[in-house]
Amino acid sequence: MLQLQGINAHFGKLHVLHDFSLTIAEGERVGIFGHNGAGKTTLLRACVGDLEECSGSVRYREHAVVSGEVHRNVGFGMGFVPQGHNVFRDLTVAENLEIAGLRHDQAALSEVHAVFPLLLERSQQIASSLSGGQQQMLALGMALMTRPSILLLDEPTIGLAPVIVRDVLRSVTQINRTRGTTLVIVEQNVQATLENVDRAVVIKSGRIIFDGPSSELLAQENLWELF
Ligand SMILES: Nc1ncnc2c1ncn2[C@@H]1O[C@H](COP(=O)(O)OP(=O)(O)OP(=O)(O)O)[C@@H](O)[C@H]1O
Ligand SMILES: [Mg+2]
């Protein structure tokens, strides 16, 4: 279980998260939505302890997440894929996956290849020459190499064509089904994400304005009016 309680996050004078509390159960698939600047990325950074000015408490399973100790915190089983293509551009696909693992782990590598067969086919391709969607799959594969129990994904489909968006989201959902991995997905592709998560959380100016079943939002005529 991931539990945030009374989080207040600031960047200097800017108060970004306001007394923010959220509990996510094991195996849940949660979509986090909201306009640009709402605080979604800041929320994910709070989850892994990557904020300097942050009060309140974050717990993951039996662990207290300590601010400033990201490396230690992700060691509790959190896989964090930040916004943008986070791959080592000059290395091959195989080298990227190798580096991302905590140690050489053939079982983890086989699992990643099962979810993303393309990463096996393209093992020797230089990452920078992969397409945008393929690089995103590699970034996700890298996060999986540490066998996380929870995946925190910041806009995994940004910049991808609609048909690829659904591919990536389906792959992520497959990880949840086969490994029971908890998913927290920040997304602008609201419709496609709602189809792949159980629960939706909508944030406006650092506060939750909706938290409920994704089916409730899917049924809304004009989704963005809610935001
Ligand atoms: N390092 C920083 N220094 C100063 N202000 C920041 C910093 N990071 C974020 N902010 C500000 O905090 C607010 C929330 O930013 P955040 O990145 O969490 O938004 P977001 O919901 O992820 O937006 P987007 O959809 O554009 O990614 C914004 O007003 C942003 O300008
Ligand atoms: Mg963001």
Short mmCIF file of C-alpha atoms and ligand atoms in Angstrom, two decimals:
data_model
loop_
_atom_site.label_atom_id
_atom_site.label_comp_id
_atom_site.label_asym_id
_atom_site.label_seq_id
_atom_site.Cartn_x
_atom_site.Cartn_y
_atom_site.Cartn_z
CA MET A 1 0.00 0.00 0.00
CA LEU A 2 1.16 3.51 -0.87
CA GLN A 3 -0.07 6.13 1.53
CA LEU A 4 0.37 9.89 1.33
CA GLN A 5 -0.90 11.91 4.26
CA GLY A 6 -1.19 15.67 4.55
CA ILE A 7 1.40 16.42 1.89
CA ASN A 8 2.25 20.06 1.32
CA ALA A 9 4.78 20.67 -1.42
CA HIS A 10 6.32 24.04 -2.30
CA PHE A 11 8.69 25.37 -4.90
CA GLY A 12 9.81 28.57 -3.20
CA LYS A 13 6.70 30.73 -2.81
CA LEU A 14 4.62 28.45 -5.01
CA HIS A 15 2.41 26.10 -2.98
CA VAL A 16 1.84 23.12 -5.32
CA LEU A 17 0.28 20.30 -3.28
CA HIS A 18 -2.25 21.33 -0.63
CA ASP A 19 -2.74 19.02 2.34
CA PHE A 20 -2.81 16.15 -0.13
CA SER A 21 -3.81 12.68 1.04
CA LEU A 22 -4.14 9.56 -1.09
CA THR A 23 -4.03 5.83 -0.41
CA ILE A 24 -3.40 3.31 -3.17
CA ALA A 25 -3.92 -0.39 -2.49
CA GLU A 26 -1.74 -3.27 -3.72
CA GLY A 27 -2.52 -4.21 -7.31
CA GLU A 28 -4.69 -1.18 -7.97
CA ARG A 29 -4.52 0.60 -11.35
CA VAL A 30 -4.90 4.32 -10.85
CA GLY A 31 -4.98 7.09 -13.46
CA ILE A 32 -3.99 10.59 -12.34
CA PHE A 33 -5.40 13.40 -14.46
CA GLY A 34 -5.44 17.19 -14.49
CA HIS A 35 -4.42 20.21 -16.51
CA ASN A 36 -0.84 21.29 -17.07
CA GLY A 37 0.64 22.57 -13.85
CA ALA A 38 -1.98 20.86 -11.64
CA GLY A 39 0.75 19.09 -9.64
CA LYS A 40 0.74 15.58 -11.13
CA THR A 41 4.49 15.29 -11.61
CA THR A 42 5.06 16.85 -8.20
CA LEU A 43 2.77 14.19 -6.73
CA LEU A 44 4.80 11.34 -8.28
CA ARG A 45 8.02 12.98 -7.09
CA ALA A 46 6.57 13.15 -3.57
CA CYS A 47 5.87 9.40 -3.74
CA VAL A 48 9.57 8.62 -4.25
CA GLY A 49 10.86 11.36 -1.93
CA ASP A 50 12.24 13.56 -4.70
CA LEU A 51 11.10 16.94 -3.31
CA GLU A 52 13.12 19.36 -1.22
CA GLU A 53 10.27 21.36 0.29
CA CYS A 54 7.70 18.79 1.26
CA SER A 55 5.95 18.12 4.56
CA GLY A 56 3.54 15.37 5.55
CA SER A 57 4.16 11.65 5.40
CA VAL A 58 4.61 9.10 2.65
CA ARG A 59 4.68 5.39 3.37
CA TYR A 60 5.17 2.50 1.00
CA ARG A 61 4.31 -0.90 2.47
CA GLU A 62 6.08 -0.98 5.83
CA HIS A 63 8.59 1.72 4.88
CA ALA A 64 8.70 5.44 5.55
CA VAL A 65 9.65 7.30 2.36
CA VAL A 66 12.28 9.86 3.34
CA SER A 67 12.64 13.10 1.37
CA GLY A 68 15.93 13.38 -0.47
CA GLU A 69 16.65 9.65 -0.37
CA VAL A 70 15.24 8.66 -3.73
CA HIS A 71 17.71 5.86 -4.33
CA ARG A 72 16.89 4.22 -1.01
CA ASN A 73 13.13 4.79 -1.46
CA VAL A 74 12.92 3.18 -4.89
CA GLY A 75 14.72 0.21 -3.32
CA PHE A 76 11.47 -0.49 -1.43
CA GLY A 77 10.08 -1.71 -4.77
CA MET A 78 9.05 1.48 -6.51
CA GLY A 79 9.69 1.85 -10.23
CA PHE A 80 9.54 5.48 -11.35
CA VAL A 81 9.53 6.43 -15.03
CA PRO A 82 9.79 10.24 -15.25
CA GLN A 83 8.35 12.40 -18.02
CA GLY A 84 10.27 12.20 -21.33
CA HIS A 85 12.25 9.42 -22.94
CA ASN A 86 14.63 8.27 -20.28
CA VAL A 87 16.97 5.98 -22.13
CA PHE A 88 20.71 6.11 -22.64
CA ARG A 89 20.66 7.20 -26.26
CA ASP A 90 24.12 5.99 -27.27
CA LEU A 91 23.74 2.48 -25.85
CA THR A 92 21.99 -0.48 -27.41
CA VAL A 93 18.62 -1.76 -26.21
CA ALA A 94 20.33 -4.70 -24.47
CA GLU A 95 22.85 -2.42 -22.73
CA ASN A 96 20.08 -0.11 -21.52
CA LEU A 97 18.22 -3.02 -19.93
CA GLU A 98 21.40 -4.39 -18.40
CA ILE A 99 22.28 -1.05 -16.79
CA ALA A 100 18.77 -0.61 -15.41
CA GLY A 101 18.86 -3.90 -13.50
CA LEU A 102 20.32 -3.86 -10.01
CA ARG A 103 22.43 -6.85 -11.01
CA HIS A 104 22.48 -9.26 -13.93
CA ASP A 105 19.02 -10.78 -13.71
CA GLN A 106 18.12 -13.14 -16.56
CA ALA A 107 14.65 -13.83 -15.15
CA ALA A 108 13.78 -10.13 -15.06
CA LEU A 109 15.13 -9.72 -18.59
CA SER A 110 13.01 -12.62 -19.84
CA GLU A 111 9.94 -11.05 -18.25
CA VAL A 112 10.63 -7.73 -19.95
CA HIS A 113 11.05 -9.52 -23.29
CA ALA A 114 7.75 -11.33 -22.73
CA VAL A 115 5.94 -8.00 -22.26
CA PHE A 116 7.84 -6.19 -25.02
CA PRO A 117 9.01 -8.76 -27.62
CA LEU A 118 10.35 -5.88 -29.70
CA LEU A 119 13.07 -5.24 -27.11
CA LEU A 120 14.41 -8.73 -27.75
CA GLU A 121 14.22 -8.38 -31.55
CA ARG A 122 16.00 -5.03 -31.37
CA SER A 123 18.53 -5.92 -28.63
CA GLN A 124 21.49 -4.64 -30.63
CA GLN A 125 19.86 -1.47 -31.95
CA ILE A 126 21.17 1.86 -30.62
CA ALA A 127 18.45 3.41 -28.45
CA SER A 128 18.50 6.82 -30.16
CA SER A 129 17.47 5.16 -33.44
CA LEU A 130 14.32 3.61 -31.94
CA SER A 131 11.03 5.34 -32.70
CA GLY A 132 9.40 7.42 -29.97
CA GLY A 133 7.01 4.65 -28.98
CA GLN A 134 9.80 2.08 -28.98
CA GLN A 135 11.93 4.31 -26.75
CA GLN A 136 9.00 4.58 -24.37
CA MET A 137 8.72 0.78 -24.29
CA LEU A 138 12.45 0.63 -23.52
CA ALA A 139 12.05 3.14 -20.68
CA LEU A 140 9.23 1.00 -19.25
CA GLY A 141 11.31 -2.14 -19.73
CA MET A 142 14.17 -0.50 -17.85
CA ALA A 143 11.87 0.29 -14.93
CA LEU A 144 10.73 -3.35 -14.90
CA MET A 145 14.30 -4.65 -14.63
CA THR A 146 14.28 -3.90 -10.89
CA ARG A 147 11.06 -5.95 -10.56
CA PRO A 148 9.10 -3.17 -8.88
CA SER A 149 5.92 -3.92 -6.95
CA ILE A 150 4.56 -0.49 -7.89
CA LEU A 151 5.10 1.45 -11.12
CA LEU A 152 4.79 5.24 -11.15
CA LEU A 153 4.56 6.42 -14.75
CA ASP A 154 4.63 10.09 -15.74
CA GLU A 155 2.91 10.49 -19.13
CA PRO A 156 4.19 7.24 -20.67
CA THR A 157 2.39 7.93 -23.96
CA ILE A 158 3.37 11.56 -24.47
CA GLY A 159 3.93 12.38 -28.14
CA LEU A 160 2.80 8.98 -29.41
CA ALA A 161 0.28 8.30 -32.17
CA PRO A 162 -3.17 7.27 -30.87
CA VAL A 163 -2.83 3.65 -31.99
CA ILE A 164 0.54 3.34 -30.19
CA VAL A 165 -0.90 5.02 -27.10
CA ARG A 166 -3.28 2.08 -26.71
CA ASP A 167 -0.43 -0.43 -27.32
CA VAL A 168 1.70 1.08 -24.58
CA LEU A 169 -1.20 1.30 -22.12
CA ARG A 170 -2.20 -2.28 -22.86
CA SER A 171 1.38 -3.46 -22.25
CA VAL A 172 1.39 -1.66 -18.94
CA THR A 173 -1.91 -3.29 -18.02
CA GLN A 174 -0.44 -6.66 -18.93
CA ILE A 175 2.31 -6.06 -16.36
CA ASN A 176 -0.38 -5.50 -13.76
CA ARG A 177 -2.21 -8.69 -14.74
CA THR A 178 0.79 -11.00 -14.88
CA ARG A 179 2.84 -9.62 -11.98
CA GLY A 180 0.19 -7.92 -9.84
CA THR A 181 2.19 -4.70 -10.10
CA THR A 182 0.38 -1.65 -8.73
CA LEU A 183 0.06 1.05 -11.39
CA VAL A 184 -0.06 4.80 -10.95
CA ILE A 185 -0.26 6.46 -14.35
CA VAL A 186 -0.23 10.20 -14.95
CA GLU A 187 -1.76 10.79 -18.37
CA GLN A 188 -3.09 13.43 -20.76
CA ASN A 189 -4.65 10.72 -22.93
CA VAL A 190 -7.58 10.55 -20.59
CA GLN A 191 -9.98 8.39 -22.57
CA ALA A 192 -7.46 5.65 -23.46
CA THR A 193 -6.15 5.60 -19.90
CA LEU A 194 -9.61 5.40 -18.33
CA GLU A 195 -10.17 2.25 -20.38
CA ASN A 196 -7.09 0.68 -18.77
CA VAL A 197 -7.38 1.67 -15.09
CA ASP A 198 -9.86 0.93 -12.31
CA ARG A 199 -9.69 4.21 -10.47
CA ALA A 200 -9.36 7.81 -11.55
CA VAL A 201 -8.00 10.70 -9.52
CA VAL A 202 -8.41 14.20 -10.91
CA ILE A 203 -6.23 16.98 -9.53
CA LYS A 204 -6.84 20.70 -9.83
CA SER A 205 -4.37 23.22 -8.40
CA GLY A 206 -2.82 20.63 -6.11
CA ARG A 207 -6.07 19.29 -4.68
CA ILE A 208 -8.14 16.20 -5.49
CA ILE A 209 -11.44 17.15 -7.14
CA PHE A 210 -12.48 13.61 -8.13
CA ASP A 211 -11.52 10.19 -6.82
CA GLY A 212 -13.63 7.26 -7.94
CA PRO A 213 -14.12 4.40 -10.38
CA SER A 214 -12.80 5.14 -13.88
CA SER A 215 -16.14 3.94 -15.27
CA GLU A 216 -17.80 6.98 -13.68
CA LEU A 217 -15.59 9.35 -15.67
CA LEU A 218 -15.92 7.31 -18.86
CA ALA A 219 -19.66 7.85 -18.66
CA GLN A 220 -19.24 11.66 -18.49
CA GLU A 221 -20.27 13.41 -21.67
CA ASN A 222 -17.71 16.17 -21.56
CA LEU A 223 -14.76 14.99 -19.51
CA TRP A 224 -12.72 18.17 -19.62
CA GLU A 225 -15.56 20.25 -18.19
CA LEU A 226 -15.00 18.38 -14.95
CA PHE A 227 -11.36 19.45 -14.91
N1 LIG B 1 11.45 22.53 -10.03
C1 LIG B 1 10.48 23.45 -10.01
N2 LIG B 1 10.74 24.73 -9.68
C2 LIG B 1 9.75 25.66 -9.65
N3 LIG B 1 8.46 25.40 -9.91
C3 LIG B 1 8.15 24.14 -10.26
C4 LIG B 1 9.14 23.11 -10.33
N4 LIG B 1 8.53 21.96 -10.71
C5 LIG B 1 7.24 22.26 -10.87
N5 LIG B 1 6.99 23.56 -10.60
C6 LIG B 1 5.69 24.25 -10.67
O1 LIG B 1 4.77 23.50 -9.89
C7 LIG B 1 3.49 23.45 -10.52
C8 LIG B 1 3.10 21.97 -10.70
O2 LIG B 1 4.01 21.38 -11.63
P1 LIG B 1 3.90 19.87 -12.06
O3 LIG B 1 5.12 19.59 -12.87
O4 LIG B 1 3.67 19.02 -10.87
O5 LIG B 1 2.59 19.90 -12.97
P2 LIG B 1 1.94 18.76 -13.85
O6 LIG B 1 0.55 18.57 -13.36
O7 LIG B 1 2.83 17.58 -13.91
O8 LIG B 1 1.87 19.48 -15.30
P3 LIG B 1 2.12 18.88 -16.78
O9 LIG B 1 0.83 18.26 -17.18
O10 LIG B 1 2.40 20.11 -17.58
O11 LIG B 1 3.27 17.93 -16.74
C9 LIG B 1 3.64 24.20 -11.83
O12 LIG B 1 3.13 25.51 -11.63
C10 LIG B 1 5.14 24.26 -12.06
O13 LIG B 1 5.51 25.40 -12.78
MG MG B 2 3.98 16.71 -15.38
#
